[in-house]
Amino acid sequence: MNFKIIITFFIILGFISCKSTAELKAPKNVILLISDGTGLSQISSAFYYKESIPNYTRFQNIGLINTSSSEQDVTDSAAGATAFACGVKTYNGAIGVDANKKNVKNIVEIVSAKNIKTGVIATSAITHATPASFYAHVFNRGQEEDIALHLTKSEIDFFAGGGLNYFTQRKDGQNLLNTLKNNQFTINTDTLSDFSKIESTQKVAFLLAEKEMPKIEDGRGDFLSKATELGIEFLNKDNSGFFLMSEGSQIDWGGHNNDAPYLISELIDFDNVIGKVLDFAEKDGNTLVVVTSDHETGGFTLAAKKKKREDGSEYSDYSEIGPTFSTGGHSATLIPVFAYGPGSEKFIGVYENNEIFEKILNVTNWDK
């Protein structure tokens, strides 16, 4: 009798397990937010310098990724973003190609074939390494005129950022704005427009600076938040599902410059974007949000501030922070991953950066 009871228990448990697995909800939309050059210390700065509670506190599912590229322990943004966009480890400088320089399908190409809308946003030039990895295939990230040409022929439905010169001031004399128009893009080179003005258009391009967008310190304002909200509204207009990548590009540049105020102001701007995206995802209920970075830059540390006594000797004042840097380049520190929404539990743990790609395709069933 006891044996029969045990067998019955496991059969019932099996049915419950199968039912629970079947009822797991697949997200319809994915928003990938990338804070270029951001490690844990950069994120921590928001907890000390932002005047309100950071939006990072709203996540419960958190993991860590190893960012090393195929040939180097310390990655660059091109290899790092290609891992996210294409699911492969590659060499530093590579955009959308593997370690053997062969083109690899990116997530935009994969999901566009399924009638899923796609978009990319950046505070850098839209041809810069991170956004480029989601639509281009070149051997070297420095080929920005070639990357711009790839964008005109890509499946992207919405993009916003800088980089106008790579479309209009080209060595080959082409004006790629004409190519974009021929490929059904509505183009604005002055400002972000209201949704009502682009709602009926098929594709939208905003190229709002000759190269990179201005710094927050130089008056960029809330471009990244507004562009991301506009991108969500545009890509979601027919409710067919969408993938959007939005990058806070210049956190990285503050790290390279060892400029703490620059870095922190850009990080706080990115945290504001997280808030807007989570507000949408909470109301929508069908959106997976993944927040991470390609690598850390600057060896940034929230150290105790160094002060001097009257005799000239130094001491550390543990009541005040004095941000410091250990390098002008990148580091190999593990990078946090924050996830919210359906499938977000799959992003818990410690894993390789290219697994972000695999996890997104798996939880959405876009790999089917």
mmCIF file of C-alpha atoms in Angstrom:
data_model
loop_
_atom_site.group_PDB
_atom_site.id
_atom_site.type_symbol
_atom_site.label_atom_id
_atom_site.label_comp_id
_atom_site.label_asym_id
_atom_site.label_seq_id
_atom_site.Cartn_x
_atom_site.Cartn_y
_atom_site.Cartn_z
ATOM 1 C CA MET A 1 0.000 0.000 0.000
ATOM 2 C CA ASN A 2 2.777 2.432 0.926
ATOM 3 C CA PHE A 3 4.516 1.718 -2.380
ATOM 4 C CA LYS A 4 1.324 2.553 -4.320
ATOM 5 C CA ILE A 5 0.921 5.782 -2.387
ATOM 6 C CA ILE A 6 4.496 6.805 -3.207
ATOM 7 C CA ILE A 7 4.034 6.034 -6.920
ATOM 8 C CA THR A 8 0.747 7.966 -6.996
ATOM 9 C CA PHE A 9 2.437 10.939 -5.307
ATOM 10 C CA PHE A 10 5.173 11.139 -7.929
ATOM 11 C CA ILE A 11 2.685 10.801 -10.788
ATOM 12 C CA ILE A 12 0.639 13.705 -9.392
ATOM 13 C CA LEU A 13 3.827 15.711 -8.841
ATOM 14 C CA GLY A 14 4.810 15.070 -12.454
ATOM 15 C CA PHE A 15 1.453 16.336 -13.742
ATOM 16 C CA ILE A 16 1.740 19.476 -11.593
ATOM 17 C CA SER A 17 5.281 20.086 -12.845
ATOM 18 C CA CYS A 18 4.258 19.666 -16.494
ATOM 19 C CA LYS A 19 1.304 21.977 -16.016
ATOM 20 C CA SER A 20 3.452 24.628 -14.323
ATOM 21 C CA THR A 21 6.008 24.485 -17.158
ATOM 22 C CA ALA A 22 3.296 24.737 -19.789
ATOM 23 C CA GLU A 23 1.788 27.764 -18.070
ATOM 24 C CA LEU A 24 5.050 29.725 -17.988
ATOM 25 C CA LYS A 25 4.385 32.927 -19.897
ATOM 26 C CA ALA A 26 6.553 33.844 -22.879
ATOM 27 C CA PRO A 27 7.137 37.602 -23.276
ATOM 28 C CA LYS A 28 5.890 39.219 -26.476
ATOM 29 C CA ASN A 29 8.361 42.118 -26.278
ATOM 30 C CA VAL A 30 12.007 42.449 -25.192
ATOM 31 C CA ILE A 31 13.768 45.656 -24.182
ATOM 32 C CA LEU A 32 17.539 45.316 -23.783
ATOM 33 C CA LEU A 33 19.138 48.268 -21.997
ATOM 34 C CA ILE A 34 22.932 48.475 -22.246
ATOM 35 C CA SER A 35 24.948 50.844 -20.067
ATOM 36 C CA ASP A 36 28.269 50.862 -21.878
ATOM 37 C CA GLY A 37 31.280 50.648 -19.566
ATOM 38 C CA THR A 38 29.239 50.048 -16.423
ATOM 39 C CA GLY A 39 30.310 47.774 -13.589
ATOM 40 C CA LEU A 40 28.978 47.461 -10.070
ATOM 41 C CA SER A 41 30.747 50.612 -8.813
ATOM 42 C CA GLN A 42 29.191 52.702 -11.579
ATOM 43 C CA ILE A 43 25.765 51.341 -10.652
ATOM 44 C CA SER A 44 26.502 51.938 -6.961
ATOM 45 C CA SER A 45 27.183 55.613 -7.664
ATOM 46 C CA ALA A 46 23.464 56.159 -8.274
ATOM 47 C CA PHE A 47 22.789 55.103 -4.679
ATOM 48 C CA TYR A 48 24.991 57.941 -3.405
ATOM 49 C CA TYR A 49 24.608 60.690 -5.993
ATOM 50 C CA LYS A 50 21.043 60.390 -7.300
ATOM 51 C CA GLU A 51 18.534 62.515 -5.419
ATOM 52 C CA SER A 52 15.835 59.834 -5.641
ATOM 53 C CA ILE A 53 15.829 56.066 -5.104
ATOM 54 C CA PRO A 54 17.601 54.392 -8.075
ATOM 55 C CA ASN A 55 15.427 52.310 -10.390
ATOM 56 C CA TYR A 56 17.954 49.493 -10.090
ATOM 57 C CA THR A 57 16.250 48.718 -6.754
ATOM 58 C CA ARG A 58 13.126 47.570 -8.613
ATOM 59 C CA PHE A 59 14.745 44.331 -9.859
ATOM 60 C CA GLN A 60 14.655 41.018 -8.029
ATOM 61 C CA ASN A 61 16.196 38.722 -10.668
ATOM 62 C CA ILE A 62 19.918 39.468 -10.921
ATOM 63 C CA GLY A 63 22.873 37.606 -12.434
ATOM 64 C CA LEU A 64 26.496 38.102 -13.460
ATOM 65 C CA ILE A 65 28.237 37.678 -16.816
ATOM 66 C CA ASN A 66 31.832 37.086 -17.852
ATOM 67 C CA THR A 67 32.589 39.522 -20.654
ATOM 68 C CA SER A 68 35.887 38.189 -22.050
ATOM 69 C CA SER A 69 36.040 38.023 -25.851
ATOM 70 C CA SER A 70 37.198 35.044 -27.929
ATOM 71 C CA GLU A 71 40.852 36.117 -27.957
ATOM 72 C CA GLN A 72 41.197 38.629 -25.123
ATOM 73 C CA ASP A 73 40.458 38.534 -21.399
ATOM 74 C CA VAL A 74 39.378 42.171 -21.593
ATOM 75 C CA THR A 75 36.707 42.793 -24.196
ATOM 76 C CA ASP A 76 35.882 45.913 -26.187
ATOM 77 C CA SER A 77 32.381 47.177 -26.982
ATOM 78 C CA ALA A 78 32.296 45.581 -30.437
ATOM 79 C CA ALA A 79 32.980 42.032 -29.265
ATOM 80 C CA GLY A 80 30.839 42.592 -26.180
ATOM 81 C CA ALA A 81 27.811 43.795 -28.148
ATOM 82 C CA THR A 82 28.258 41.116 -30.824
ATOM 83 C CA ALA A 83 27.995 38.535 -28.028
ATOM 84 C CA PHE A 84 24.628 40.043 -27.023
ATOM 85 C CA ALA A 85 23.359 40.545 -30.569
ATOM 86 C CA CYS A 86 24.609 37.370 -32.251
ATOM 87 C CA GLY A 87 25.284 34.878 -29.470
ATOM 88 C CA VAL A 88 28.970 34.287 -30.263
ATOM 89 C CA LYS A 89 32.275 35.204 -28.673
ATOM 90 C CA THR A 90 34.443 37.032 -31.174
ATOM 91 C CA TYR A 91 37.632 39.113 -31.362
ATOM 92 C CA ASN A 92 37.853 42.714 -30.168
ATOM 93 C CA GLY A 93 36.750 45.122 -32.880
ATOM 94 C CA ALA A 94 34.446 42.667 -34.657
ATOM 95 C CA ILE A 95 30.895 43.709 -35.541
ATOM 96 C CA GLY A 96 28.450 40.890 -36.326
ATOM 97 C CA VAL A 97 31.135 38.402 -37.375
ATOM 98 C CA ASP A 98 32.606 35.420 -35.533
ATOM 99 C CA ALA A 99 36.233 34.752 -34.645
ATOM 100 C CA ASN A 100 36.790 33.464 -38.212
ATOM 101 C CA LYS A 101 35.337 36.672 -39.697
ATOM 102 C CA LYS A 102 32.188 34.942 -40.934
ATOM 103 C CA ASN A 103 28.875 36.788 -40.741
ATOM 104 C CA VAL A 104 26.629 35.667 -37.892
ATOM 105 C CA LYS A 105 22.887 36.356 -37.871
ATOM 106 C CA ASN A 106 21.940 38.919 -35.268
ATOM 107 C CA ILE A 107 18.763 38.991 -33.205
ATOM 108 C CA VAL A 108 17.249 41.726 -35.384
ATOM 109 C CA GLU A 109 17.622 39.581 -38.519
ATOM 110 C CA ILE A 110 16.203 36.550 -36.725
ATOM 111 C CA VAL A 111 13.099 38.165 -35.252
ATOM 112 C CA SER A 112 12.296 40.455 -38.198
ATOM 113 C CA ALA A 113 11.566 37.316 -40.216
ATOM 114 C CA LYS A 114 8.845 36.584 -37.644
ATOM 115 C CA ASN A 115 7.148 39.975 -38.165
ATOM 116 C CA ILE A 116 8.579 41.313 -34.899
ATOM 117 C CA LYS A 117 9.458 45.018 -34.998
ATOM 118 C CA THR A 118 12.964 46.148 -34.053
ATOM 119 C CA GLY A 119 14.763 49.293 -32.973
ATOM 120 C CA VAL A 120 18.114 50.626 -31.716
ATOM 121 C CA ILE A 121 18.856 53.812 -29.760
ATOM 122 C CA ALA A 122 22.164 55.262 -28.522
ATOM 123 C CA THR A 123 23.651 58.456 -27.123
ATOM 124 C CA SER A 124 26.690 57.813 -29.338
ATOM 125 C CA ALA A 125 26.638 57.782 -33.125
ATOM 126 C CA ILE A 126 24.164 55.133 -34.244
ATOM 127 C CA THR A 127 27.097 53.618 -36.165
ATOM 128 C CA HIS A 128 29.129 53.126 -32.981
ATOM 129 C CA ALA A 129 30.127 49.630 -31.873
ATOM 130 C CA THR A 130 27.200 48.707 -29.630
ATOM 131 C CA PRO A 131 24.252 49.720 -31.824
ATOM 132 C CA ALA A 132 26.103 48.588 -34.965
ATOM 133 C CA SER A 133 26.346 45.017 -33.665
ATOM 134 C CA PHE A 134 22.559 44.698 -33.912
ATOM 135 C CA TYR A 135 22.392 45.332 -37.665
ATOM 136 C CA ALA A 136 25.843 45.334 -39.321
ATOM 137 C CA HIS A 137 28.544 42.829 -40.304
ATOM 138 C CA VAL A 138 32.062 44.278 -40.663
ATOM 139 C CA PHE A 139 35.534 43.118 -39.683
ATOM 140 C CA ASN A 140 36.423 46.328 -37.833
ATOM 141 C CA ARG A 141 34.284 48.688 -35.773
ATOM 142 C CA GLY A 142 36.117 51.650 -37.313
ATOM 143 C CA GLN A 143 34.364 51.098 -40.658
ATOM 144 C CA GLU A 144 31.571 53.479 -39.691
ATOM 145 C CA GLU A 145 30.722 54.567 -43.239
ATOM 146 C CA ASP A 146 30.271 50.900 -44.168
ATOM 147 C CA ILE A 147 28.217 50.397 -41.004
ATOM 148 C CA ALA A 148 25.935 53.291 -41.998
ATOM 149 C CA LEU A 149 25.356 51.621 -45.363
ATOM 150 C CA HIS A 150 24.437 48.390 -43.585
ATOM 151 C CA LEU A 151 21.864 50.288 -41.526
ATOM 152 C CA THR A 152 20.107 51.627 -44.617
ATOM 153 C CA LYS A 153 19.628 48.047 -45.827
ATOM 154 C CA SER A 154 18.795 46.475 -42.462
ATOM 155 C CA GLU A 155 15.499 45.246 -41.034
ATOM 156 C CA ILE A 156 15.545 47.937 -38.308
ATOM 157 C CA ASP A 157 12.203 49.771 -38.023
ATOM 158 C CA PHE A 158 13.213 52.566 -35.628
ATOM 159 C CA PHE A 159 16.523 54.149 -34.701
ATOM 160 C CA ALA A 160 17.652 57.269 -32.878
ATOM 161 C CA GLY A 161 21.055 58.722 -32.042
ATOM 162 C CA GLY A 162 23.892 60.713 -33.557
ATOM 163 C CA GLY A 163 26.139 59.989 -36.535
ATOM 164 C CA LEU A 164 24.579 62.076 -39.308
ATOM 165 C CA ASN A 165 27.970 62.704 -40.941
ATOM 166 C CA TYR A 166 28.437 58.992 -41.678
ATOM 167 C CA PHE A 167 25.332 59.230 -43.869
ATOM 168 C CA THR A 168 25.884 62.618 -45.513
ATOM 169 C CA GLN A 169 29.604 63.558 -45.372
ATOM 170 C CA ARG A 170 30.988 60.386 -46.892
ATOM 171 C CA LYS A 171 34.164 59.640 -48.818
ATOM 172 C CA ASP A 172 32.129 57.958 -51.556
ATOM 173 C CA GLY A 173 29.983 61.086 -52.007
ATOM 174 C CA GLN A 174 26.708 59.257 -51.374
ATOM 175 C CA ASN A 175 23.885 60.805 -49.390
ATOM 176 C CA LEU A 176 22.478 57.837 -47.527
ATOM 177 C CA LEU A 177 19.472 59.823 -46.337
ATOM 178 C CA ASN A 178 18.118 59.299 -49.844
ATOM 179 C CA THR A 179 18.746 55.567 -49.506
ATOM 180 C CA LEU A 180 16.889 55.548 -46.185
ATOM 181 C CA LYS A 181 13.934 57.357 -47.779
ATOM 182 C CA ASN A 182 13.881 54.848 -50.628
ATOM 183 C CA ASN A 183 13.741 52.114 -47.984
ATOM 184 C CA GLN A 184 10.587 53.643 -46.475
ATOM 185 C CA PHE A 185 12.223 55.587 -43.625
ATOM 186 C CA THR A 186 10.807 58.876 -42.402
ATOM 187 C CA ILE A 187 13.868 60.910 -41.330
ATOM 188 C CA ASN A 188 14.281 63.698 -38.816
ATOM 189 C CA THR A 189 17.652 65.402 -38.291
ATOM 190 C CA ASP A 190 16.432 68.146 -35.946
ATOM 191 C CA THR A 191 14.553 66.740 -32.979
ATOM 192 C CA LEU A 192 12.513 63.833 -31.685
ATOM 193 C CA SER A 193 8.937 64.140 -32.864
ATOM 194 C CA ASP A 194 5.647 63.297 -31.187
ATOM 195 C CA PHE A 195 4.243 59.831 -31.771
ATOM 196 C CA SER A 196 1.246 61.307 -33.572
ATOM 197 C CA LYS A 197 3.560 62.579 -36.331
ATOM 198 C CA ILE A 198 5.150 59.167 -36.999
ATOM 199 C CA GLU A 199 2.286 56.815 -36.135
ATOM 200 C CA SER A 200 1.296 56.224 -39.749
ATOM 201 C CA THR A 201 4.846 55.801 -41.070
ATOM 202 C CA GLN A 202 6.502 52.454 -41.724
ATOM 203 C CA LYS A 203 10.035 53.154 -40.471
ATOM 204 C CA VAL A 204 11.562 56.061 -38.562
ATOM 205 C CA ALA A 205 15.105 57.444 -38.308
ATOM 206 C CA PHE A 206 16.334 60.198 -35.987
ATOM 207 C CA LEU A 207 19.905 61.396 -36.663
ATOM 208 C CA LEU A 208 20.226 64.310 -34.256
ATOM 209 C CA ALA A 209 23.974 65.046 -34.149
ATOM 210 C CA GLU A 210 26.817 65.068 -36.653
ATOM 211 C CA LYS A 211 28.713 62.522 -34.538
ATOM 212 C CA GLU A 212 27.821 61.633 -30.944
ATOM 213 C CA MET A 213 24.963 63.222 -29.012
ATOM 214 C CA PRO A 214 26.005 65.923 -26.488
ATOM 215 C CA LYS A 215 26.897 64.991 -22.920
ATOM 216 C CA ILE A 216 24.261 65.336 -20.205
ATOM 217 C CA GLU A 217 26.572 68.027 -18.760
ATOM 218 C CA ASP A 218 26.394 69.875 -22.096
ATOM 219 C CA GLY A 219 22.609 69.946 -22.353
ATOM 220 C CA ARG A 220 21.481 66.670 -23.958
ATOM 221 C CA GLY A 221 18.540 66.619 -21.583
ATOM 222 C CA ASP A 222 16.300 63.563 -21.412
ATOM 223 C CA PHE A 223 16.883 62.469 -25.016
ATOM 224 C CA LEU A 224 17.545 58.845 -24.074
ATOM 225 C CA SER A 225 14.373 58.507 -21.987
ATOM 226 C CA LYS A 226 12.214 60.245 -24.586
ATOM 227 C CA ALA A 227 13.699 58.316 -27.522
ATOM 228 C CA THR A 228 13.214 55.038 -25.681
ATOM 229 C CA GLU A 229 9.602 55.844 -24.803
ATOM 230 C CA LEU A 230 8.943 56.939 -28.395
ATOM 231 C CA GLY A 231 10.588 53.801 -29.742
ATOM 232 C CA ILE A 232 8.432 51.609 -27.509
ATOM 233 C CA GLU A 233 5.263 53.397 -28.584
ATOM 234 C CA PHE A 234 6.155 53.187 -32.275
ATOM 235 C CA LEU A 235 7.282 49.560 -32.277
ATOM 236 C CA ASN A 236 4.286 48.492 -30.179
ATOM 237 C CA LYS A 237 1.661 50.253 -32.298
ATOM 238 C CA ASP A 238 0.383 47.114 -34.060
ATOM 239 C CA ASN A 239 0.926 44.823 -31.040
ATOM 240 C CA SER A 240 2.866 42.239 -33.073
ATOM 241 C CA GLY A 241 5.783 42.127 -30.634
ATOM 242 C CA PHE A 242 9.050 44.052 -30.667
ATOM 243 C CA PHE A 243 12.730 44.015 -29.741
ATOM 244 C CA LEU A 244 14.385 47.289 -28.705
ATOM 245 C CA MET A 245 18.003 47.925 -27.705
ATOM 246 C CA SER A 246 18.705 51.260 -26.014
ATOM 247 C CA GLU A 247 22.230 52.227 -24.953
ATOM 248 C CA GLY A 248 23.596 54.724 -22.481
ATOM 249 C CA SER A 249 26.809 55.043 -24.479
ATOM 250 C CA GLN A 250 28.677 57.784 -22.674
ATOM 251 C CA ILE A 251 29.017 56.201 -19.240
ATOM 252 C CA ASP A 252 31.910 54.424 -20.933
ATOM 253 C CA TRP A 253 33.426 57.675 -22.122
ATOM 254 C CA GLY A 254 33.356 59.151 -18.621
ATOM 255 C CA GLY A 255 35.311 56.079 -17.515
ATOM 256 C CA HIS A 256 37.857 56.427 -20.314
ATOM 257 C CA ASN A 257 38.337 60.090 -19.382
ATOM 258 C CA ASN A 258 38.586 59.262 -15.656
ATOM 259 C CA ASP A 259 35.943 61.952 -15.255
ATOM 260 C CA ALA A 260 33.689 61.002 -12.335
ATOM 261 C CA PRO A 261 31.081 63.791 -12.747
ATOM 262 C CA TYR A 262 30.716 62.923 -16.455
ATOM 263 C CA LEU A 263 30.351 59.219 -15.676
ATOM 264 C CA ILE A 264 27.896 59.686 -12.801
ATOM 265 C CA SER A 265 25.651 62.119 -14.670
ATOM 266 C CA GLU A 266 25.407 59.670 -17.587
ATOM 267 C CA LEU A 267 24.706 56.753 -15.223
ATOM 268 C CA ILE A 268 21.900 58.664 -13.509
ATOM 269 C CA ASP A 269 20.427 59.484 -16.929
ATOM 270 C CA PHE A 270 20.499 55.764 -17.759
ATOM 271 C CA ASP A 271 18.824 54.919 -14.459
ATOM 272 C CA ASN A 272 16.008 57.304 -15.434
ATOM 273 C CA VAL A 273 15.563 55.310 -18.649
ATOM 274 C CA ILE A 274 15.314 52.113 -16.602
ATOM 275 C CA GLY A 275 12.458 53.723 -14.683
ATOM 276 C CA LYS A 276 10.517 54.627 -17.843
ATOM 277 C CA VAL A 277 10.989 51.136 -19.284
ATOM 278 C CA LEU A 278 9.949 49.372 -16.077
ATOM 279 C CA ASP A 279 6.850 51.587 -15.844
ATOM 280 C CA PHE A 280 5.851 50.393 -19.316
ATOM 281 C CA ALA A 281 6.699 46.761 -18.608
ATOM 282 C CA GLU A 282 4.707 46.712 -15.362
ATOM 283 C CA LYS A 283 1.586 48.003 -17.111
ATOM 284 C CA ASP A 284 2.058 45.868 -20.216
ATOM 285 C CA GLY A 285 2.705 42.533 -18.526
ATOM 286 C CA ASN A 286 4.104 41.001 -21.745
ATOM 287 C CA THR A 287 7.549 42.613 -21.785
ATOM 288 C CA LEU A 288 10.909 41.229 -20.682
ATOM 289 C CA VAL A 289 13.412 43.893 -19.616
ATOM 290 C CA VAL A 290 17.126 43.020 -19.469
ATOM 291 C CA VAL A 291 19.628 45.584 -18.191
ATOM 292 C CA THR A 292 23.361 44.948 -18.466
ATOM 293 C CA SER A 293 26.677 46.249 -19.815
ATOM 294 C CA ASP A 294 29.273 45.104 -22.311
ATOM 295 C CA HIS A 295 32.165 45.653 -19.855
ATOM 296 C CA GLU A 296 33.451 47.939 -17.116
ATOM 297 C CA THR A 297 35.569 50.980 -17.959
ATOM 298 C CA GLY A 298 38.057 52.897 -15.851
ATOM 299 C CA GLY A 299 38.471 50.541 -12.919
ATOM 300 C CA PHE A 300 36.024 52.876 -11.194
ATOM 301 C CA THR A 301 35.911 52.761 -7.388
ATOM 302 C CA LEU A 302 33.814 54.587 -4.804
ATOM 303 C CA ALA A 303 36.746 55.057 -2.469
ATOM 304 C CA ALA A 304 36.857 57.028 0.758
ATOM 305 C CA LYS A 305 37.820 60.616 0.022
ATOM 306 C CA LYS A 306 41.467 61.534 0.612
ATOM 307 C CA LYS A 307 41.982 64.599 2.791
ATOM 308 C CA LYS A 308 45.000 66.385 4.242
ATOM 309 C CA ARG A 309 45.818 67.264 7.815
ATOM 310 C CA GLU A 310 47.401 70.559 8.802
ATOM 311 C CA ASP A 311 50.840 68.912 8.719
ATOM 312 C CA GLY A 312 50.295 67.852 5.090
ATOM 313 C CA SER A 313 49.795 64.152 5.754
ATOM 314 C CA GLU A 314 46.891 62.405 4.057
ATOM 315 C CA TYR A 315 44.068 60.420 5.600
ATOM 316 C CA SER A 316 40.897 58.716 4.311
ATOM 317 C CA ASP A 317 37.652 60.301 5.399
ATOM 318 C CA TYR A 318 35.212 57.405 5.596
ATOM 319 C CA SER A 319 32.287 59.807 5.855
ATOM 320 C CA GLU A 320 32.754 61.082 2.288
ATOM 321 C CA ILE A 321 33.244 59.403 -1.117
ATOM 322 C CA GLY A 322 36.075 60.325 -3.464
ATOM 323 C CA PRO A 323 35.578 58.416 -6.760
ATOM 324 C CA THR A 324 38.822 57.037 -8.185
ATOM 325 C CA PHE A 325 40.016 55.188 -11.294
ATOM 326 C CA SER A 326 42.688 52.562 -11.834
ATOM 327 C CA THR A 327 42.867 52.664 -15.656
ATOM 328 C CA GLY A 328 41.871 54.669 -18.695
ATOM 329 C CA GLY A 329 40.738 51.490 -20.444
ATOM 330 C CA HIS A 330 38.417 48.565 -19.836
ATOM 331 C CA SER A 331 38.580 45.930 -17.111
ATOM 332 C CA ALA A 332 37.604 42.257 -16.955
ATOM 333 C CA THR A 333 35.342 42.432 -13.890
ATOM 334 C CA LEU A 334 32.112 40.433 -13.943
ATOM 335 C CA ILE A 335 29.113 42.529 -14.989
ATOM 336 C CA PRO A 336 25.655 42.537 -13.358
ATOM 337 C CA VAL A 337 22.524 41.551 -15.291
ATOM 338 C CA PHE A 338 19.126 42.784 -14.081
ATOM 339 C CA ALA A 339 15.923 41.266 -15.471
ATOM 340 C CA TYR A 340 12.211 41.938 -15.047
ATOM 341 C CA GLY A 341 9.075 40.424 -16.528
ATOM 342 C CA PRO A 342 8.139 37.062 -18.060
ATOM 343 C CA GLY A 343 11.222 34.845 -18.321
ATOM 344 C CA SER A 344 13.351 37.096 -16.093
ATOM 345 C CA GLU A 345 14.166 34.239 -13.721
ATOM 346 C CA LYS A 346 16.268 32.675 -16.508
ATOM 347 C CA PHE A 347 18.810 35.487 -16.136
ATOM 348 C CA ILE A 348 19.758 34.594 -12.566
ATOM 349 C CA GLY A 349 23.179 32.978 -12.071
ATOM 350 C CA VAL A 350 26.711 33.370 -13.405
ATOM 351 C CA TYR A 351 27.246 32.790 -17.108
ATOM 352 C CA GLU A 352 28.955 34.019 -20.309
ATOM 353 C CA ASN A 353 27.891 37.241 -22.033
ATOM 354 C CA ASN A 354 26.821 35.484 -25.256
ATOM 355 C CA GLU A 355 24.244 33.511 -23.263
ATOM 356 C CA ILE A 356 22.161 36.701 -23.014
ATOM 357 C CA PHE A 357 21.308 36.170 -26.701
ATOM 358 C CA GLU A 358 20.380 32.526 -26.138
ATOM 359 C CA LYS A 359 18.267 33.269 -23.069
ATOM 360 C CA ILE A 360 16.278 35.986 -24.873
ATOM 361 C CA LEU A 361 15.513 33.736 -27.838
ATOM 362 C CA ASN A 362 14.647 30.837 -25.556
ATOM 363 C CA VAL A 363 12.234 32.575 -23.179
ATOM 364 C CA THR A 364 10.410 34.335 -26.047
ATOM 365 C CA ASN A 365 10.282 31.195 -28.220
ATOM 366 C CA TRP A 366 11.786 33.340 -30.980
ATOM 367 C CA ASP A 367 14.260 30.507 -31.586
ATOM 368 C CA LYS A 368 11.469 28.180 -32.701
#
